[in-house]
């Protein structure tokens, strides 16, 4: 009885919430987030009910020593989600549009492992850079000093820079005469600033 009352409450709450956010003029995808716990609870209640029904089938109880049908049901229900989670966790594959974004993180990870010598380099990075702070701190612990700078216009002759993407590369190459130190297979460019270009 308690379970059926909880199921009715959860269903009504979910339905009312969906109606309210569907009727609103502003439709943002994160408005849906509040309903996920209710839908998860409703799904759990349904799975619990089906499990109990399968467990208590009189014919199976009478003819089988161990009724494995409810456990097979659970395996079937949870197999695909677990498989996807394991695949995403242990064998992640980046989408084409993610490759450039994550290239700098992979580069910094390799630098921490010692694959690249970047002591004294400036990493020119525009935007949110907190995900790179971890690598900068790890490198500093190993005695490798890298600074993250946002303003490429503040570079001076002699500076060595890490350029993570094509748009920054174009801006820097327009403003400065440079010498290419190296370029990685995923497009990270290591440059030495020689002098500002005459503009």
PDB file of C-alpha atoms in Angstrom:
ATOM      1  CA  UNK A   1       0.000   0.000   0.000  1.00  0.00           C
ATOM      2  CA  UNK A   2       2.813   2.414   0.879  1.00  0.00           C
ATOM      3  CA  UNK A   3       4.565   1.625  -2.404  1.00  0.00           C
ATOM      4  CA  UNK A   4       1.432   2.270  -4.456  1.00  0.00           C
ATOM      5  CA  UNK A   5       0.848   5.583  -2.639  1.00  0.00           C
ATOM      6  CA  UNK A   6       4.465   6.565  -3.259  1.00  0.00           C
ATOM      7  CA  UNK A   7       4.108   5.626  -6.942  1.00  0.00           C
ATOM      8  CA  UNK A   8       0.941   7.734  -7.279  1.00  0.00           C
ATOM      9  CA  UNK A   9       2.593  10.694  -5.516  1.00  0.00           C
ATOM     10  CA  UNK A  10       5.731  10.449  -7.669  1.00  0.00           C
ATOM     11  CA  UNK A  11       3.725  10.121 -10.888  1.00  0.00           C
ATOM     12  CA  UNK A  12       1.510  13.102 -10.081  1.00  0.00           C
ATOM     13  CA  UNK A  13       4.455  15.252  -8.976  1.00  0.00           C
ATOM     14  CA  UNK A  14       6.359  14.416 -12.165  1.00  0.00           C
ATOM     15  CA  UNK A  15       3.341  15.067 -14.364  1.00  0.00           C
ATOM     16  CA  UNK A  16       2.540  18.421 -12.736  1.00  0.00           C
ATOM     17  CA  UNK A  17       6.170  19.537 -12.966  1.00  0.00           C
ATOM     18  CA  UNK A  18       6.387  18.518 -16.642  1.00  0.00           C
ATOM     19  CA  UNK A  19       3.183  20.416 -17.428  1.00  0.00           C
ATOM     20  CA  UNK A  20       4.472  23.546 -15.671  1.00  0.00           C
ATOM     21  CA  UNK A  21       7.864  23.606 -17.396  1.00  0.00           C
ATOM     22  CA  UNK A  22       6.305  22.715 -20.753  1.00  0.00           C
ATOM     23  CA  UNK A  23       3.888  25.635 -20.489  1.00  0.00           C
ATOM     24  CA  UNK A  24       6.581  28.172 -19.576  1.00  0.00           C
ATOM     25  CA  UNK A  25       7.949  30.533 -22.200  1.00  0.00           C
ATOM     26  CA  UNK A  26      11.586  29.990 -21.251  1.00  0.00           C
ATOM     27  CA  UNK A  27      12.672  26.455 -22.063  1.00  0.00           C
ATOM     28  CA  UNK A  28      16.171  25.617 -20.881  1.00  0.00           C
ATOM     29  CA  UNK A  29      17.400  22.026 -20.754  1.00  0.00           C
ATOM     30  CA  UNK A  30      18.589  22.237 -17.138  1.00  0.00           C
ATOM     31  CA  UNK A  31      15.014  22.895 -15.985  1.00  0.00           C
ATOM     32  CA  UNK A  32      14.475  19.150 -16.490  1.00  0.00           C
ATOM     33  CA  UNK A  33      17.130  18.241 -13.899  1.00  0.00           C
ATOM     34  CA  UNK A  34      14.767  18.571 -10.920  1.00  0.00           C
ATOM     35  CA  UNK A  35      12.503  15.839 -12.257  1.00  0.00           C
ATOM     36  CA  UNK A  36      15.219  13.188 -12.696  1.00  0.00           C
ATOM     37  CA  UNK A  37      15.201  12.018  -9.042  1.00  0.00           C
ATOM     38  CA  UNK A  38      11.419  11.571  -9.172  1.00  0.00           C
ATOM     39  CA  UNK A  39      11.601   9.660 -12.453  1.00  0.00           C
ATOM     40  CA  UNK A  40      14.436   7.509 -11.051  1.00  0.00           C
ATOM     41  CA  UNK A  41      12.291   6.691  -8.012  1.00  0.00           C
ATOM     42  CA  UNK A  42       9.312   5.859 -10.228  1.00  0.00           C
ATOM     43  CA  UNK A  43      11.497   3.610 -12.408  1.00  0.00           C
ATOM     44  CA  UNK A  44      12.881   1.866  -9.311  1.00  0.00           C
ATOM     45  CA  UNK A  45       9.348   1.244  -8.041  1.00  0.00           C
ATOM     46  CA  UNK A  46       8.321  -0.292 -11.372  1.00  0.00           C
ATOM     47  CA  UNK A  47      11.416  -2.527 -11.472  1.00  0.00           C
ATOM     48  CA  UNK A  48      10.763  -3.574  -7.860  1.00  0.00           C
ATOM     49  CA  UNK A  49       7.153  -4.489  -8.662  1.00  0.00           C
ATOM     50  CA  UNK A  50       8.090  -6.510 -11.762  1.00  0.00           C
ATOM     51  CA  UNK A  51      10.837  -8.278  -9.768  1.00  0.00           C
ATOM     52  CA  UNK A  52       8.331  -9.255  -7.048  1.00  0.00           C
ATOM     53  CA  UNK A  53       5.750 -10.454  -9.579  1.00  0.00           C
ATOM     54  CA  UNK A  54       8.341 -12.657 -11.306  1.00  0.00           C
ATOM     55  CA  UNK A  55       9.612 -13.922  -7.954  1.00  0.00           C
ATOM     56  CA  UNK A  56       6.148 -14.962  -6.779  1.00  0.00           C
ATOM     57  CA  UNK A  57       4.826 -16.815  -9.849  1.00  0.00           C
ATOM     58  CA  UNK A  58       3.285 -19.973  -8.303  1.00  0.00           C
ATOM     59  CA  UNK A  59       4.108 -22.241 -11.264  1.00  0.00           C
ATOM     60  CA  UNK A  60       7.829 -21.352 -11.109  1.00  0.00           C
ATOM     61  CA  UNK A  61       7.939 -21.631  -7.318  1.00  0.00           C
ATOM     62  CA  UNK A  62       6.475 -25.099  -7.523  1.00  0.00           C
ATOM     63  CA  UNK A  63       8.587 -26.452 -10.420  1.00  0.00           C
ATOM     64  CA  UNK A  64      11.976 -24.796  -9.893  1.00  0.00           C
ATOM     65  CA  UNK A  65      14.288 -25.174  -6.934  1.00  0.00           C
ATOM     66  CA  UNK A  66      15.659 -21.683  -7.516  1.00  0.00           C
ATOM     67  CA  UNK A  67      13.624 -19.121  -9.445  1.00  0.00           C
ATOM     68  CA  UNK A  68      16.188 -17.242 -11.533  1.00  0.00           C
ATOM     69  CA  UNK A  69      13.638 -15.384 -13.676  1.00  0.00           C
ATOM     70  CA  UNK A  70      13.582 -12.173 -11.565  1.00  0.00           C
ATOM     71  CA  UNK A  71      17.396 -12.061 -11.603  1.00  0.00           C
ATOM     72  CA  UNK A  72      17.454 -12.566 -15.370  1.00  0.00           C
ATOM     73  CA  UNK A  73      15.031  -9.648 -15.613  1.00  0.00           C
ATOM     74  CA  UNK A  74      17.457  -7.455 -13.618  1.00  0.00           C
ATOM     75  CA  UNK A  75      20.379  -8.507 -15.819  1.00  0.00           C
ATOM     76  CA  UNK A  76      18.412  -7.665 -18.973  1.00  0.00           C
ATOM     77  CA  UNK A  77      17.294  -4.278 -17.604  1.00  0.00           C
ATOM     78  CA  UNK A  78      20.729  -3.184 -16.368  1.00  0.00           C
ATOM     79  CA  UNK A  79      23.036  -4.793 -18.944  1.00  0.00           C
ATOM     80  CA  UNK A  80      23.006  -1.993 -21.540  1.00  0.00           C
ATOM     81  CA  UNK A  81      23.373   0.943 -19.093  1.00  0.00           C
ATOM     82  CA  UNK A  82      26.265  -0.777 -17.289  1.00  0.00           C
ATOM     83  CA  UNK A  83      27.898  -1.695 -20.586  1.00  0.00           C
ATOM     84  CA  UNK A  84      27.709   1.930 -21.782  1.00  0.00           C
ATOM     85  CA  UNK A  85      29.052   3.252 -18.470  1.00  0.00           C
ATOM     86  CA  UNK A  86      31.991   0.838 -18.493  1.00  0.00           C
ATOM     87  CA  UNK A  87      32.756   1.666 -22.132  1.00  0.00           C
ATOM     88  CA  UNK A  88      32.619   5.420 -21.458  1.00  0.00           C
ATOM     89  CA  UNK A  89      34.794   5.079 -18.339  1.00  0.00           C
ATOM     90  CA  UNK A  90      37.444   2.598 -19.455  1.00  0.00           C
ATOM     91  CA  UNK A  91      37.520   3.148 -23.234  1.00  0.00           C
ATOM     92  CA  UNK A  92      36.477   6.761 -23.789  1.00  0.00           C
ATOM     93  CA  UNK A  93      36.276   7.953 -27.374  1.00  0.00           C
ATOM     94  CA  UNK A  94      36.295  11.635 -28.150  1.00  0.00           C
ATOM     95  CA  UNK A  95      33.941  13.053 -30.718  1.00  0.00           C
ATOM     96  CA  UNK A  96      35.483  14.887 -33.683  1.00  0.00           C
ATOM     97  CA  UNK A  97      34.492  18.283 -32.253  1.00  0.00           C
ATOM     98  CA  UNK A  98      36.055  17.429 -28.862  1.00  0.00           C
ATOM     99  CA  UNK A  99      39.523  16.564 -30.188  1.00  0.00           C
ATOM    100  CA  UNK A 100      40.824  20.153 -30.384  1.00  0.00           C
ATOM    101  CA  UNK A 101      39.305  21.071 -27.007  1.00  0.00           C
ATOM    102  CA  UNK A 102      40.921  18.114 -25.205  1.00  0.00           C
ATOM    103  CA  UNK A 103      44.209  18.229 -27.147  1.00  0.00           C
ATOM    104  CA  UNK A 104      45.814  20.635 -24.654  1.00  0.00           C
ATOM    105  CA  UNK A 105      44.786  18.437 -21.705  1.00  0.00           C
ATOM    106  CA  UNK A 106      46.375  15.398 -23.372  1.00  0.00           C
ATOM    107  CA  UNK A 107      49.500  17.443 -24.118  1.00  0.00           C
ATOM    108  CA  UNK A 108      49.795  18.620 -20.498  1.00  0.00           C
ATOM    109  CA  UNK A 109      49.220  15.068 -19.229  1.00  0.00           C
ATOM    110  CA  UNK A 110      52.058  13.861 -21.469  1.00  0.00           C
ATOM    111  CA  UNK A 111      54.244  16.748 -20.239  1.00  0.00           C
ATOM    112  CA  UNK A 112      53.661  15.605 -16.643  1.00  0.00           C
ATOM    113  CA  UNK A 113      54.838  12.134 -17.726  1.00  0.00           C
ATOM    114  CA  UNK A 114      58.005  13.735 -19.159  1.00  0.00           C
ATOM    115  CA  UNK A 115      57.220  13.354 -22.859  1.00  0.00           C
ATOM    116  CA  UNK A 116      57.636  17.104 -23.522  1.00  0.00           C
ATOM    117  CA  UNK A 117      60.195  19.509 -22.054  1.00  0.00           C
ATOM    118  CA  UNK A 118      58.241  22.707 -21.391  1.00  0.00           C
ATOM    119  CA  UNK A 119      60.039  24.291 -18.440  1.00  0.00           C
ATOM    120  CA  UNK A 120      59.762  28.088 -18.676  1.00  0.00           C
ATOM    121  CA  UNK A 121      57.018  28.043 -21.315  1.00  0.00           C
ATOM    122  CA  UNK A 122      53.893  30.191 -21.247  1.00  0.00           C
ATOM    123  CA  UNK A 123      50.648  28.440 -22.125  1.00  0.00           C
ATOM    124  CA  UNK A 124      48.468  30.897 -24.031  1.00  0.00           C
ATOM    125  CA  UNK A 125      44.889  29.920 -23.248  1.00  0.00           C
ATOM    126  CA  UNK A 126      41.756  32.023 -23.572  1.00  0.00           C
ATOM    127  CA  UNK A 127      38.777  31.177 -21.435  1.00  0.00           C
ATOM    128  CA  UNK A 128      38.121  28.858 -18.532  1.00  0.00           C
ATOM    129  CA  UNK A 129      41.427  27.199 -17.643  1.00  0.00           C
ATOM    130  CA  UNK A 130      40.806  25.490 -14.291  1.00  0.00           C
ATOM    131  CA  UNK A 131      41.118  22.044 -15.883  1.00  0.00           C
ATOM    132  CA  UNK A 132      44.723  22.963 -16.798  1.00  0.00           C
ATOM    133  CA  UNK A 133      45.662  24.181 -13.308  1.00  0.00           C
ATOM    134  CA  UNK A 134      45.940  20.568 -12.145  1.00  0.00           C
ATOM    135  CA  UNK A 135      48.682  19.880 -14.692  1.00  0.00           C
ATOM    136  CA  UNK A 136      50.472  23.176 -13.986  1.00  0.00           C
ATOM    137  CA  UNK A 137      50.572  22.293 -10.261  1.00  0.00           C
ATOM    138  CA  UNK A 138      51.791  18.726 -10.981  1.00  0.00           C
ATOM    139  CA  UNK A 139      54.512  20.100 -13.259  1.00  0.00           C
ATOM    140  CA  UNK A 140      55.561  22.638 -10.592  1.00  0.00           C
ATOM    141  CA  UNK A 141      55.921  19.766  -8.101  1.00  0.00           C
ATOM    142  CA  UNK A 142      58.384  18.212 -10.554  1.00  0.00           C
ATOM    143  CA  UNK A 143      60.308  21.486 -10.896  1.00  0.00           C
ATOM    144  CA  UNK A 144      58.822  22.373 -14.298  1.00  0.00           C
ATOM    145  CA  UNK A 145      57.402  25.902 -14.351  1.00  0.00           C
ATOM    146  CA  UNK A 146      54.641  26.759 -16.811  1.00  0.00           C
ATOM    147  CA  UNK A 147      52.509  29.915 -16.677  1.00  0.00           C
ATOM    148  CA  UNK A 148      49.013  30.178 -18.101  1.00  0.00           C
ATOM    149  CA  UNK A 149      48.468  33.551 -19.768  1.00  0.00           C
ATOM    150  CA  UNK A 150      45.334  34.826 -21.430  1.00  0.00           C
ATOM    151  CA  UNK A 151      46.618  37.888 -23.285  1.00  0.00           C
ATOM    152  CA  UNK A 152      48.796  36.885 -26.217  1.00  0.00           C
ATOM    153  CA  UNK A 153      49.525  40.587 -26.871  1.00  0.00           C
ATOM    154  CA  UNK A 154      51.686  40.719 -23.728  1.00  0.00           C
ATOM    155  CA  UNK A 155      54.284  38.313 -25.158  1.00  0.00           C
ATOM    156  CA  UNK A 156      57.867  39.569 -25.500  1.00  0.00           C
ATOM    157  CA  UNK A 157      60.793  38.533 -27.701  1.00  0.00           C
ATOM    158  CA  UNK A 158      62.422  35.422 -26.266  1.00  0.00           C
ATOM    159  CA  UNK A 159      59.203  34.059 -24.728  1.00  0.00           C
ATOM    160  CA  UNK A 160      58.504  30.411 -25.423  1.00  0.00           C
ATOM    161  CA  UNK A 161      54.819  29.650 -25.780  1.00  0.00           C
ATOM    162  CA  UNK A 162      52.475  26.696 -26.039  1.00  0.00           C
ATOM    163  CA  UNK A 163      49.656  27.452 -28.494  1.00  0.00           C
ATOM    164  CA  UNK A 164      46.719  25.036 -28.113  1.00  0.00           C
ATOM    165  CA  UNK A 165      44.434  25.916 -31.020  1.00  0.00           C
ATOM    166  CA  UNK A 166      44.311  27.231 -34.574  1.00  0.00           C
ATOM    167  CA  UNK A 167      42.573  30.539 -33.783  1.00  0.00           C
ATOM    168  CA  UNK A 168      45.243  31.552 -31.237  1.00  0.00           C
ATOM    169  CA  UNK A 169      47.954  30.365 -33.605  1.00  0.00           C
ATOM    170  CA  UNK A 170      46.666  32.700 -36.332  1.00  0.00           C
ATOM    171  CA  UNK A 171      46.502  35.667 -33.940  1.00  0.00           C
ATOM    172  CA  UNK A 172      50.037  35.081 -32.630  1.00  0.00           C
ATOM    173  CA  UNK A 173      51.515  34.536 -36.096  1.00  0.00           C
ATOM    174  CA  UNK A 174      49.928  37.816 -37.260  1.00  0.00           C
ATOM    175  CA  UNK A 175      51.341  39.786 -34.342  1.00  0.00           C
ATOM    176  CA  UNK A 176      54.809  38.213 -34.012  1.00  0.00           C
ATOM    177  CA  UNK A 177      57.632  36.747 -36.018  1.00  0.00           C
ATOM    178  CA  UNK A 178      58.151  33.313 -34.500  1.00  0.00           C
ATOM    179  CA  UNK A 179      60.328  30.245 -34.648  1.00  0.00           C
ATOM    180  CA  UNK A 180      58.583  26.880 -34.464  1.00  0.00           C
ATOM    181  CA  UNK A 181      60.160  24.695 -31.783  1.00  0.00           C
ATOM    182  CA  UNK A 182      57.867  21.734 -32.415  1.00  0.00           C
ATOM    183  CA  UNK A 183      54.317  20.725 -33.263  1.00  0.00           C
ATOM    184  CA  UNK A 184      52.487  17.715 -31.865  1.00  0.00           C
ATOM    185  CA  UNK A 185      50.347  15.343 -33.921  1.00  0.00           C
ATOM    186  CA  UNK A 186      47.196  16.792 -32.337  1.00  0.00           C
ATOM    187  CA  UNK A 187      48.039  20.369 -33.338  1.00  0.00           C
ATOM    188  CA  UNK A 188      49.690  21.834 -30.218  1.00  0.00           C
ATOM    189  CA  UNK A 189      52.336  24.309 -31.360  1.00  0.00           C
ATOM    190  CA  UNK A 190      55.455  25.251 -29.374  1.00  0.00           C
ATOM    191  CA  UNK A 191      56.819  28.598 -30.524  1.00  0.00           C
ATOM    192  CA  UNK A 192      59.593  31.013 -29.660  1.00  0.00           C
ATOM    193  CA  UNK A 193      58.644  34.683 -30.026  1.00  0.00           C
ATOM    194  CA  UNK A 194      61.333  36.517 -32.019  1.00  0.00           C
ATOM    195  CA  UNK A 195      59.888  40.011 -32.489  1.00  0.00           C
ATOM    196  CA  UNK A 196      56.636  41.854 -33.108  1.00  0.00           C
ATOM    197  CA  UNK A 197      55.701  42.119 -36.771  1.00  0.00           C
ATOM    198  CA  UNK A 198      55.663  45.558 -38.341  1.00  0.00           C
ATOM    199  CA  UNK A 199      52.029  46.582 -38.618  1.00  0.00           C
TER     200      UNK A 199
END
